[in-house]
Tab-separated table of C-alpha atoms and ligand atoms in Angstrom:
chain	number	residue	atom	x	y	z
A	1	MET	CA	0.000	-0.018	0.275
A	2	ARG	CA	1.486	3.464	-0.958
A	3	LEU	CA	2.165	5.609	1.732
A	4	ALA	CA	-0.348	8.445	2.178
A	5	THR	CA	0.777	11.837	3.525
A	6	ILE	CA	-1.144	13.654	6.109
A	7	LYS	CA	-2.069	16.683	3.865
A	8	GLU	CA	-3.526	14.256	1.133
A	9	LEU	CA	-5.813	12.447	3.944
A	10	LEU	CA	-6.947	15.971	5.448
A	11	ALA	CA	-8.297	16.801	1.983
A	12	SER	CA	-9.794	13.313	1.142
A	13	LYS	CA	-13.238	12.526	0.022
A	14	ASN	CA	-12.677	9.112	-0.093
A	15	LEU	CA	-13.944	7.812	3.533
A	16	LEU	CA	-13.881	4.246	4.657
A	17	GLN	CA	-10.588	3.656	2.738
A	18	GLU	CA	-7.786	1.539	4.444
A	19	VAL	CA	-4.656	3.851	4.962
A	20	THR	CA	-1.259	3.458	6.595
A	21	ILE	CA	0.502	6.777	7.475
A	22	LYS	CA	3.749	7.442	9.176
A	23	GLY	CA	4.752	10.778	11.192
A	24	TRP	CA	5.226	11.752	14.526
A	25	VAL	CA	3.156	12.421	17.611
A	26	ARG	CA	2.057	16.034	18.435
A	27	THR	CA	0.285	15.117	21.132
A	28	PHE	CA	-1.409	11.929	22.685
A	29	ARG	CA	-4.753	12.735	24.932
A	30	SER	CA	-7.051	10.069	26.881
A	31	ASN	CA	-4.863	7.524	26.042
A	32	ARG	CA	-7.298	7.538	23.035
A	33	PHE	CA	-6.359	10.585	20.619
A	34	ILE	CA	-3.181	10.448	18.935
A	35	ALA	CA	-2.458	14.041	16.826
A	36	LEU	CA	0.180	12.957	14.326
A	37	ASN	CA	2.032	15.283	11.846
A	38	ASP	CA	4.298	14.379	8.894
A	39	GLY	CA	5.662	17.376	7.818
A	40	SER	CA	3.677	17.640	4.641
A	41	THR	CA	1.428	20.273	6.088
A	42	LEU	CA	0.755	22.308	9.385
A	43	GLY	CA	-2.276	20.214	10.426
A	44	THR	CA	-2.502	16.875	12.383
A	45	ILE	CA	-4.718	14.112	11.937
A	46	GLN	CA	-6.324	12.822	14.854
A	47	CYS	CA	-5.815	9.179	14.946
A	48	VAL	CA	-8.393	7.227	17.520
A	49	VAL	CA	-7.626	4.268	19.272
A	50	ASP	CA	-9.442	1.964	21.331
A	51	PHE	CA	-7.213	1.560	24.232
A	52	GLU	CA	-8.926	-1.530	25.612
A	53	ASN	CA	-7.500	-3.330	22.305
A	54	PHE	CA	-4.211	-2.105	22.604
A	55	ASP	CA	-1.134	-3.534	24.609
A	56	GLU	CA	-0.686	-1.066	27.628
A	57	GLU	CA	2.939	-1.180	27.288
A	58	LEU	CA	2.532	0.150	23.797
A	59	LEU	CA	0.415	2.861	24.363
A	60	LYS	CA	2.917	3.965	27.073
A	61	LYS	CA	5.426	4.419	24.273
A	62	VAL	CA	3.055	6.868	22.036
A	63	ASN	CA	4.797	10.027	23.757
A	64	THR	CA	5.016	13.375	22.012
A	65	GLY	CA	7.980	13.060	19.123
A	66	ALA	CA	7.740	9.548	18.714
A	67	ALA	CA	7.684	8.125	15.638
A	68	LEU	CA	4.741	5.732	14.336
A	69	LYS	CA	3.404	3.653	11.765
A	70	ILE	CA	-0.388	3.387	11.549
A	71	THR	CA	-2.910	1.510	9.706
A	72	GLY	CA	-6.539	2.159	10.195
A	73	THR	CA	-9.807	3.455	8.536
A	74	LEU	CA	-10.092	6.576	7.303
A	75	VAL	CA	-13.892	8.076	8.679
A	76	GLU	CA	-15.850	11.157	9.398
A	77	SER	CA	-14.913	12.696	12.232
A	78	GLN	CA	-16.907	12.729	15.283
A	79	GLY	CA	-15.500	15.595	16.974
A	80	ARG	CA	-14.737	19.172	15.897
A	81	GLY	CA	-11.885	20.692	14.659
A	82	GLN	CA	-11.290	18.186	11.768
A	83	SER	CA	-13.218	16.613	9.407
A	84	VAL	CA	-11.276	13.341	8.834
A	85	GLU	CA	-9.914	11.176	11.410
A	86	ILE	CA	-8.423	7.594	11.281
A	87	GLN	CA	-9.768	4.754	13.337
A	88	VAL	CA	-6.791	2.991	14.437
A	89	SER	CA	-6.405	-1.092	13.548
A	90	ALA	CA	-2.716	-1.295	13.845
A	91	LEU	CA	0.157	0.918	15.453
A	92	GLU	CA	3.917	0.301	15.746
A	93	VAL	CA	6.110	2.550	17.607
A	94	LEU	CA	9.028	3.173	14.980
A	95	GLY	CA	11.028	5.517	17.423
A	96	ILE	CA	10.368	6.561	20.936
A	97	ALA	CA	11.128	9.733	22.414
A	98	ASP	CA	11.361	9.638	26.295
A	99	PRO	CA	9.023	12.578	28.001
A	100	GLU	CA	11.966	12.640	30.196
A	101	GLU	CA	14.423	14.068	27.680
A	102	TYR	CA	12.826	15.011	24.637
A	103	PRO	CA	12.678	18.848	24.497
A	104	ILE	CA	10.169	19.774	21.933
A	105	GLN	CA	7.003	19.459	24.479
A	106	PRO	CA	3.550	20.706	23.240
A	107	LYS	CA	3.828	23.797	25.505
A	108	LYS	CA	5.166	27.321	24.470
A	109	HIS	CA	8.942	27.641	23.677
A	110	SER	CA	10.850	30.836	23.579
A	111	LEU	CA	12.461	31.381	19.965
A	112	GLU	CA	15.908	31.679	21.858
A	113	PHE	CA	15.231	28.433	23.491
A	114	LEU	CA	14.492	26.643	20.460
A	115	ARG	CA	17.693	28.207	18.646
A	116	GLU	CA	19.652	26.077	21.293
A	117	LYS	CA	17.735	23.351	19.619
A	118	ALA	CA	18.181	23.969	15.742
A	119	HIS	CA	18.186	20.236	14.901
A	120	LEU	CA	14.670	19.964	16.654
A	121	ARG	CA	13.135	23.133	16.522
A	122	ILE	CA	11.994	22.101	13.086
A	123	ARG	CA	9.097	20.101	14.750
A	124	THR	CA	7.263	22.992	15.871
A	125	ASN	CA	4.396	24.240	14.041
A	126	THR	CA	6.344	27.644	13.697
A	127	PHE	CA	9.457	26.404	12.250
A	128	ALA	CA	8.130	24.297	10.313
A	129	ALA	CA	5.761	26.745	8.141
A	130	ILE	CA	8.929	29.095	8.148
A	131	MET	CA	10.910	26.462	6.414
A	132	ARG	CA	7.701	25.393	3.891
A	133	VAL	CA	7.500	29.103	2.829
A	134	ARG	CA	11.261	29.308	2.500
A	135	SER	CA	11.158	26.304	0.400
A	136	THR	CA	8.411	27.794	-1.711
A	137	LEU	CA	9.892	30.874	-2.056
A	138	SER	CA	13.036	29.225	-3.586
A	139	PHE	CA	11.067	27.480	-6.148
A	140	ALA	CA	9.065	30.747	-6.924
A	141	ILE	CA	12.671	32.514	-7.594
A	142	HIS	CA	13.828	29.368	-10.077
A	143	ASN	CA	10.175	29.806	-11.584
A	144	TYR	CA	10.562	33.499	-12.068
A	145	PHE	CA	14.009	33.622	-13.483
A	146	ARG	CA	13.158	30.605	-15.723
A	147	GLU	CA	10.263	32.095	-16.867
A	148	ASN	CA	11.703	35.234	-17.787
A	149	GLY	CA	14.426	33.981	-19.819
A	150	PHE	CA	17.356	33.515	-17.420
A	151	ASN	CA	20.052	30.659	-17.304
A	152	TYR	CA	20.949	29.720	-13.815
A	153	PHE	CA	24.216	30.308	-13.263
A	154	HIS	CA	27.089	28.595	-10.323
A	155	ALA	CA	29.128	31.127	-9.017
A	156	PRO	CA	32.281	29.744	-7.505
A	157	ILE	CA	32.262	29.439	-3.565
A	158	ILE	CA	35.899	29.681	-3.551
A	159	THR	CA	37.388	32.683	-4.716
A	160	GLY	CA	40.560	34.992	-5.203
A	161	SER	CA	38.715	38.550	-5.170
A	162	ASP	CA	36.735	40.336	-2.959
A	163	ALA	CA	33.668	41.665	-4.668
A	164	GLU	CA	32.655	43.998	-2.624
A	165	GLY	CA	36.163	45.507	-1.489
A	166	ALA	CA	34.877	45.519	2.178
A	167	GLY	CA	37.786	43.301	3.195
A	168	GLU	CA	35.029	41.033	5.684
A	169	MET	CA	36.106	37.426	4.225
A	170	PHE	CA	36.712	33.849	5.306
A	171	ARG	CA	40.265	32.706	4.293
A	172	VAL	CA	40.507	28.947	2.642
A	173	THR	CA	43.640	27.487	3.476
A	174	THR	CA	45.671	24.327	3.960
A	175	LEU	CA	48.408	25.678	5.158
A	176	ASP	CA	49.529	24.351	8.932
A	177	GLU	CA	48.336	27.025	11.026
A	178	LYS	CA	51.473	26.189	13.754
A	179	ASN	CA	54.250	26.346	10.907
A	180	PRO	CA	53.177	28.373	8.020
A	181	PRO	CA	55.693	28.881	4.983
A	182	LEU	CA	57.210	32.407	4.946
A	183	THR	CA	58.416	34.784	2.676
A	184	GLU	CA	61.783	36.482	3.062
A	185	ASP	CA	59.934	39.220	4.516
A	186	GLY	CA	58.194	37.075	7.189
A	187	ASP	CA	54.927	37.228	5.959
A	188	VAL	CA	52.641	33.694	5.253
A	189	ASN	CA	53.663	32.392	1.793
A	190	TYR	CA	50.506	31.819	0.108
A	191	LYS	CA	52.336	30.680	-3.095
A	192	GLU	CA	52.877	27.758	-1.241
A	193	ASP	CA	49.077	27.414	0.026
A	194	PHE	CA	46.518	24.541	-2.009
A	195	PHE	CA	45.548	27.386	-4.510
A	196	GLY	CA	49.111	29.409	-5.017
A	197	LYS	CA	47.424	32.362	-3.695
A	198	GLU	CA	45.537	33.703	-1.223
A	199	THR	CA	41.657	32.737	-1.389
A	200	ASN	CA	38.693	32.892	0.625
A	201	LEU	CA	34.883	32.044	0.618
A	202	THR	CA	32.937	34.198	-1.974
A	203	VAL	CA	30.947	37.460	-0.656
A	204	SER	CA	29.355	37.589	-3.790
A	205	GLY	CA	28.926	36.182	-6.967
A	206	GLN	CA	28.645	39.275	-9.001
A	207	LEU	CA	31.770	39.397	-10.833
A	208	GLU	CA	31.679	36.308	-12.287
A	209	ALA	CA	28.148	36.457	-12.966
A	210	GLU	CA	29.050	39.573	-15.202
A	211	ALA	CA	31.140	37.256	-17.338
A	212	TYR	CA	28.181	34.892	-17.879
A	213	ALA	CA	25.819	37.591	-18.475
A	214	MET	CA	28.229	39.097	-21.450
A	215	ALA	CA	27.786	35.970	-23.141
A	216	LEU	CA	24.209	34.266	-22.062
A	217	GLY	CA	22.522	37.589	-21.474
A	218	LYS	CA	20.738	37.130	-18.635
A	219	VAL	CA	22.019	35.019	-15.936
A	220	TYR	CA	21.190	34.542	-12.114
A	221	THR	CA	22.705	32.932	-9.128
A	222	PHE	CA	21.393	31.405	-6.086
A	223	GLY	CA	23.727	29.997	-3.535
A	224	PRO	CA	25.476	30.744	-0.467
A	225	THR	CA	27.807	33.369	0.521
A	226	PHE	CA	29.867	34.525	3.350
A	227	ARG	CA	30.707	37.820	5.368
A	228	ALA	CA	32.980	37.463	8.218
A	229	GLU	CA	31.419	41.126	9.584
A	230	ASN	CA	31.377	41.012	13.413
A	231	SER	CA	27.767	42.605	13.407
A	232	ASN	CA	25.706	40.586	15.644
A	233	THR	CA	22.502	42.054	14.772
A	234	SER	CA	18.806	40.524	13.859
A	235	ARG	CA	19.519	41.324	10.099
A	236	HIS	CA	23.245	39.578	9.635
A	237	LEU	CA	24.206	36.198	8.895
A	238	ALA	CA	27.788	35.094	8.408
A	239	GLU	CA	26.729	32.454	5.825
A	240	PHE	CA	23.657	33.631	3.911
A	241	TRP	CA	21.931	32.777	0.838
A	242	MET	CA	21.904	35.458	-2.053
A	243	ILE	CA	20.044	35.620	-5.442
A	244	GLU	CA	22.050	37.697	-7.774
A	245	PRO	CA	20.833	38.320	-11.653
A	246	GLU	CA	22.975	40.045	-14.009
A	247	MET	CA	21.561	41.298	-17.127
A	248	ALA	CA	23.630	42.304	-20.146
A	249	PHE	CA	21.998	45.754	-22.005
A	250	PHE	CA	20.447	46.877	-19.014
A	251	ASP	CA	20.549	50.123	-17.673
A	252	LEU	CA	19.840	51.198	-14.285
A	253	ASP	CA	15.969	51.733	-14.559
A	254	ALA	CA	15.528	48.470	-16.596
A	255	ASN	CA	17.552	46.968	-13.404
A	256	MET	CA	14.875	48.512	-10.695
A	257	ASP	CA	11.794	47.371	-13.359
A	258	LEU	CA	13.030	43.763	-12.963
A	259	ALA	CA	13.823	43.907	-9.340
A	260	GLU	CA	10.442	45.094	-8.496
A	261	ASP	CA	8.592	42.736	-10.702
A	262	PHE	CA	10.666	40.091	-9.125
A	263	ILE	CA	9.953	40.484	-5.978
A	264	LYS	CA	6.277	41.328	-6.082
A	265	ASN	CA	6.175	38.000	-8.330
A	266	VAL	CA	7.622	35.646	-5.748
A	267	ILE	CA	5.471	37.059	-2.880
A	268	SER	CA	2.106	36.454	-4.694
A	269	TYR	CA	3.306	33.129	-5.447
A	270	THR	CA	3.890	32.574	-1.838
A	271	LEU	CA	0.866	33.967	-1.085
A	272	THR	CA	-1.036	31.425	-3.263
A	273	HIS	CA	0.954	28.445	-2.488
A	274	CYS	CA	1.500	29.036	1.498
A	275	GLN	CA	-2.155	30.111	2.419
A	276	GLU	CA	-2.330	27.997	5.424
A	277	ASP	CA	1.112	28.430	6.938
A	278	LEU	CA	0.918	32.060	6.462
A	279	GLU	CA	-2.373	32.642	8.287
A	280	PHE	CA	-0.485	30.559	11.017
A	281	LEU	CA	2.385	32.667	10.753
A	282	GLU	CA	-0.147	35.685	10.662
A	283	LYS	CA	-1.487	34.735	14.291
A	284	ARG	CA	1.756	33.960	15.823
A	285	LEU	CA	2.738	37.361	15.111
A	286	ILE	CA	-0.248	39.126	16.879
A	287	ASP	CA	0.147	36.743	19.799
A	288	GLU	CA	3.596	37.862	19.990
A	289	GLU	CA	2.995	41.566	19.541
A	290	LYS	CA	0.309	41.511	22.202
A	291	SER	CA	2.923	42.144	24.960
A	292	LYS	CA	4.161	44.868	23.263
A	293	PRO	CA	3.341	48.532	23.272
A	294	GLN	CA	0.652	49.767	20.344
A	295	ALA	CA	3.678	51.752	18.628
A	296	GLN	CA	6.104	48.549	18.276
A	297	ARG	CA	2.811	46.320	16.800
A	298	SER	CA	3.066	46.278	12.854
A	299	ASP	CA	0.162	48.528	11.109
A	300	MET	CA	-1.016	45.534	8.944
A	301	PRO	CA	-1.113	41.726	9.579
A	302	LEU	CA	0.763	39.610	7.897
A	303	ILE	CA	-0.929	38.645	4.518
A	304	GLU	CA	-2.377	42.180	4.166
A	305	LYS	CA	1.168	43.639	4.431
A	306	LEU	CA	2.664	40.772	1.453
A	307	LYS	CA	-0.185	41.772	-0.573
A	308	PHE	CA	0.277	45.711	-0.308
A	309	VAL	CA	3.561	44.857	-1.222
A	310	ALA	CA	2.737	42.643	-4.092
A	311	ASP	CA	0.175	45.224	-5.206
A	312	ASN	CA	1.450	48.623	-4.946
A	313	ASN	CA	4.359	50.359	-6.396
A	314	PHE	CA	7.280	50.918	-4.803
A	315	LYS	CA	8.476	54.547	-4.211
A	316	ARG	CA	11.486	55.648	-6.496
A	317	VAL	CA	13.738	58.231	-4.684
A	318	SER	CA	17.476	59.677	-5.566
A	319	TYR	CA	19.703	59.603	-2.518
A	320	THR	CA	20.057	63.231	-3.019
A	321	GLU	CA	16.200	63.677	-2.363
A	322	ALA	CA	16.474	61.318	0.687
A	323	ILE	CA	19.193	62.840	2.521
A	324	ASP	CA	16.642	66.159	2.143
A	325	ILE	CA	14.004	64.412	3.426
A	326	LEU	CA	16.163	62.934	6.525
A	327	LYS	CA	18.077	66.375	7.008
A	328	ASN	CA	14.526	68.042	7.679
A	329	CYS	CA	12.720	65.119	9.283
A	330	LYS	CA	11.612	65.567	13.182
A	331	PRO	CA	13.790	62.725	14.599
A	332	ASN	CA	16.606	64.266	12.867
A	333	LYS	CA	15.879	67.782	14.247
A	334	LYS	CA	14.988	66.327	17.679
A	335	LYS	CA	18.410	64.293	17.637
A	336	GLN	CA	16.251	61.130	17.851
A	337	PHE	CA	19.002	59.388	15.631
A	338	THR	CA	21.809	57.567	16.754
A	339	TYR	CA	24.031	58.934	13.656
A	340	PRO	CA	22.270	62.376	13.159
A	341	ILE	CA	22.404	63.335	9.008
A	342	GLU	CA	24.233	66.309	8.603
A	343	GLU	CA	25.780	66.457	5.051
A	344	TRP	CA	25.085	64.931	1.836
A	345	GLY	CA	27.709	61.977	1.456
A	346	THR	CA	27.156	60.153	4.858
A	347	ASP	CA	26.186	56.984	4.255
A	348	LEU	CA	22.852	55.727	5.556
A	349	GLN	CA	22.496	53.843	8.830
A	350	SER	CA	19.329	51.065	9.153
A	351	GLU	CA	17.123	53.411	11.204
A	352	HIS	CA	17.461	56.018	8.424
A	353	GLU	CA	16.408	53.533	5.926
A	354	ARG	CA	13.546	52.352	8.302
A	355	TYR	CA	12.732	56.109	8.995
A	356	LEU	CA	12.035	56.409	5.242
A	357	VAL	CA	10.262	53.115	4.606
A	358	GLU	CA	7.851	53.001	7.793
A	359	LYS	CA	7.228	56.453	8.831
A	360	HIS	CA	7.766	58.772	5.641
A	361	PHE	CA	6.602	56.618	2.560
A	362	LYS	CA	4.893	53.922	4.096
A	363	CYS	CA	5.900	51.658	1.171
A	364	PRO	CA	9.020	49.921	-0.181
A	365	VAL	CA	11.352	52.147	-1.359
A	366	ILE	CA	14.051	52.099	-4.374
A	367	LEU	CA	16.900	54.589	-3.299
A	368	PHE	CA	19.459	55.104	-6.202
A	369	ASP	CA	21.943	57.438	-7.647
A	370	TYR	CA	24.144	57.071	-4.453
A	371	PRO	CA	27.638	59.191	-3.897
A	372	ALA	CA	30.554	57.142	-5.554
A	373	LYS	CA	32.708	57.338	-2.131
A	374	ILE	CA	30.453	54.890	-0.023
A	375	LYS	CA	29.531	52.373	-2.813
A	376	ALA	CA	31.730	49.675	-4.458
A	377	PHE	CA	34.095	50.464	-7.332
A	378	TYR	CA	32.215	48.561	-9.903
A	379	MET	CA	29.551	50.700	-10.153
A	380	ARG	CA	28.662	53.398	-12.861
A	381	LEU	CA	29.935	56.769	-12.466
A	382	ASN	CA	27.221	59.557	-12.995
A	383	GLU	CA	28.036	62.414	-15.467
A	384	ASP	CA	28.189	64.635	-12.233
A	385	GLY	CA	31.083	62.866	-11.395
A	386	LYS	CA	30.123	62.217	-7.576
A	387	THR	CA	27.496	59.882	-7.720
A	388	VAL	CA	27.277	56.343	-9.360
A	389	ARG	CA	24.127	54.471	-10.611
A	390	ALA	CA	23.666	52.300	-7.503
A	391	MET	CA	20.003	51.122	-6.305
A	392	ASP	CA	19.133	49.777	-2.769
A	393	ILE	CA	15.364	48.524	-1.961
A	394	LEU	CA	14.028	49.226	1.272
A	395	PHE	CA	11.453	46.953	3.112
A	396	PRO	CA	9.376	47.949	5.996
A	397	GLY	CA	10.634	46.315	9.014
A	398	ILE	CA	13.941	44.733	7.218
A	399	GLY	CA	15.719	47.773	6.011
A	400	GLU	CA	18.063	47.085	3.104
A	401	ILE	CA	17.027	43.591	1.274
A	402	VAL	CA	18.447	44.169	-2.426
A	403	GLY	CA	21.559	46.144	-3.420
A	404	GLY	CA	22.663	46.622	-6.911
A	405	SER	CA	23.874	48.685	-9.582
A	406	GLN	CA	24.424	49.495	-13.393
A	407	ARG	CA	27.972	48.677	-13.690
A	408	GLU	CA	31.272	50.623	-15.082
A	409	GLU	CA	31.397	49.189	-18.449
A	410	ARG	CA	33.834	51.850	-19.731
A	411	LEU	CA	37.408	50.347	-19.648
A	412	ASP	CA	39.085	53.888	-18.697
A	413	VAL	CA	36.735	54.834	-16.001
A	414	LEU	CA	36.829	51.701	-14.427
A	415	LYS	CA	40.982	51.527	-14.500
A	416	GLU	CA	40.644	54.918	-12.946
A	417	LYS	CA	38.523	53.823	-10.320
A	418	ILE	CA	40.702	50.713	-9.131
A	419	LYS	CA	43.602	52.783	-9.097
A	420	GLU	CA	42.209	55.402	-7.115
A	421	LEU	CA	41.067	52.586	-4.324
A	422	GLY	CA	44.415	51.173	-4.575
A	423	ILE	CA	43.179	48.041	-6.205
A	424	ASP	CA	45.815	45.793	-7.985
A	425	GLU	CA	45.034	45.696	-11.395
A	426	LYS	CA	46.648	42.220	-11.798
A	427	GLU	CA	44.147	40.601	-9.554
A	428	LEU	CA	41.073	42.017	-11.719
A	429	TRP	CA	42.675	41.504	-14.989
A	430	TRP	CA	39.703	38.802	-16.421
A	431	TYR	CA	37.386	41.450	-14.898
A	432	LEU	CA	38.731	44.310	-17.040
A	433	ASP	CA	38.996	41.589	-19.786
A	434	LEU	CA	34.854	41.893	-20.253
A	435	ARG	CA	35.573	45.327	-20.927
A	436	LYS	CA	38.100	45.218	-23.456
A	437	PHE	CA	35.917	42.557	-25.441
A	438	GLY	CA	32.356	43.749	-26.514
A	439	THR	CA	31.803	45.590	-23.513
A	440	ALA	CA	28.052	46.793	-22.808
A	441	GLU	CA	25.897	48.276	-20.788
A	442	HIS	CA	24.652	45.871	-18.130
A	443	SER	CA	23.054	45.784	-14.673
A	444	GLY	CA	22.283	43.562	-11.541
A	445	PHE	CA	21.357	43.393	-8.141
A	446	GLY	CA	21.858	40.843	-5.161
A	447	LEU	CA	18.542	40.078	-3.011
A	448	GLY	CA	19.260	38.586	0.508
A	449	PHE	CA	17.352	35.756	0.385
A	450	GLU	CA	17.011	35.330	4.443
A	451	ARG	CA	15.809	38.875	4.444
A	452	LEU	CA	12.993	38.100	2.157
A	453	VAL	CA	12.082	34.982	4.155
A	454	LEU	CA	12.201	37.115	7.222
A	455	PHE	CA	9.737	39.551	5.558
A	456	ALA	CA	7.273	36.822	4.237
A	457	THR	CA	7.159	35.014	7.501
A	458	GLY	CA	6.949	37.943	10.093
A	459	MET	CA	9.415	36.941	12.052
A	460	GLY	CA	11.838	39.076	13.706
A	461	ASN	CA	15.273	37.504	13.815
A	462	ILE	CA	17.097	36.390	10.936
A	463	ARG	CA	18.443	33.081	12.799
A	464	ASP	CA	14.892	32.086	12.802
A	465	VAL	CA	14.474	31.760	8.942
A	466	ILE	CA	17.664	29.742	8.044
A	467	PRO	CA	17.884	26.402	9.089
A	468	PHE	CA	21.191	26.055	11.138
A	469	PRO	CA	22.577	29.694	11.557
A	470	ARG	CA	26.200	30.692	11.359
A	471	THR	CA	26.371	33.626	13.336
A	472	PRO	CA	29.782	35.331	15.259
A	473	GLN	CA	30.429	32.688	18.043
A	474	ASN	CA	27.733	30.501	16.657
A	475	ALA	CA	28.510	27.286	14.396
A	476	GLU	CA	26.839	24.791	16.580
A	477	PHE	CA	25.069	21.851	14.121
B	501	4AD	O1	24.183	44.900	-0.861
B	501	4AD	P1	25.291	43.766	-1.006
B	501	4AD	O2	26.497	43.738	-0.454
B	501	4AD	O3	25.440	43.487	-2.698
B	501	4AD	C1	26.207	42.688	-3.098
B	501	4AD	O4	26.754	41.660	-2.367
B	501	4AD	C2	26.466	42.931	-4.828
B	501	4AD	N1	27.561	42.597	-5.344
B	501	4AD	C3	25.218	42.537	-5.241
B	501	4AD	C4	24.930	42.489	-6.723
B	501	4AD	O5	24.809	43.898	-7.557
B	501	4AD	N2	24.735	41.354	-7.391
B	501	4AD	O6	24.338	42.560	-0.605
B	501	4AD	C5	23.120	42.640	-1.160
B	501	4AD	C6	22.252	41.776	-0.171
B	501	4AD	C7	22.006	42.790	0.919
B	501	4AD	O7	20.695	43.835	0.045
B	501	4AD	C8	21.093	42.337	1.867
B	501	4AD	O8	19.737	41.755	1.322
B	501	4AD	C9	21.845	41.166	1.832
B	501	4AD	O9	22.432	40.882	0.644
B	501	4AD	N3	23.087	40.728	2.960
B	501	4AD	C10	22.913	39.980	3.907
B	501	4AD	N4	22.061	39.379	4.295
B	501	4AD	C11	22.148	38.482	5.657
B	501	4AD	N5	23.437	38.867	6.180
B	501	4AD	C12	24.548	39.477	5.619
B	501	4AD	N6	25.436	39.642	6.385
B	501	4AD	C13	24.050	40.324	4.693
B	501	4AD	N7	24.997	40.980	3.789
B	501	4AD	C14	24.376	41.570	2.945
B	502	MG	MG1	24.401	46.804	-0.081
């Protein structure tokens, strides 16, 4: 007999059939009602045992967390809360879960407690819902690009370049840490390392994606990226997943259009395909916010917020306009920002980004044309000589969710920039080749996948939307 999933059975109209299912016990009430979950859906199926007909010792093993195989008849449910249930004829305990030791008992656990049990937290409704939404979003992303003529490109994980120039990289080496080979000057001699040079885990697949866009036209990466920035915030991970589309012949406007359409599309897809999980997460958020003062609560329930983003245009504002708004806003004048906005050219902090999105515009915002000084070397210089064709997308509750730009495609301008920043031209020889041979206008962006999952699930901490988070001082599991 084919093993049915609980999701199929809960939707089944085919009553009185004999079924076999396997899953884990959520609760066992009155020695009679087992609520079984198998991960296929949020819900549990009620399995009714006539305890008179079963061995007492066997039923003692039916504890929360135990794995069971159950055979029985699917019948209309007598009780409330479910349409069907299983009248159990045979029950096998596949794996016990000692209630004295198993930490995921049917009661409220804090997210902090569950973080310490990342290998088991997925057995709670909250984490199972988050991870199903995460999986659906991944699928929606691949689907979107496939339908829009993109090729999926696998960027290397180990690289010799620092795409963002921020120097926040994890070194990859096989040298003996206690006794590394040294140069005459006493530095570590990476020529003797595995790759014959210094290498690190990638911070972004963009540079390599540019090479591929200049042949395949439209490509995207979707893979892990690594940053050794020591920011212990609810928005930063040391290992996170990034989606990086890169398009030949796209200018910044086309890039912004694509980014906006892309985000709306994957959110709509998730609204359609994860309704039950999103309803659950919406209720969870409302419960969580009950203990907060009104001012800190979300102004829209989760699903309404997702629909709002999917249905409304993002506001497009230049950096210069944004600075004017920020300079003159109340919190700046009242000195409520930790980093006061004084002059054009300063980098925006998340408190500023969130003010623009949550208080001023009250919708997602795309900021563009940033000062060259605060952005990466590869962004295209504007006619004014001081701003670059950069764009960041800012989201309510999240801050920056996307960073992108039109790329500098002019060899001479790019070389000049590299020199100015003191980067060794030789290290970027292949990147410069792209400007020598068949160069053309091109653009792209990077979406932080976990920040998107944060937004879609209404969760507050990025550690709760990736299976096994890597953050400073934390690489357990
Ligand atoms: O703005 P970033 O640094 O842009 C780039 O890496 C470009 N190379 C992208 C491109 O144009 N192809 O990073 C892009 C996004 C950010 O907007 C943010 O959503 C996410 O990646 N991100 C992080 N997410 C989690 N933890 C971190 N430490 C992150 N750093 C960036
Ligand atoms: Mg950025």
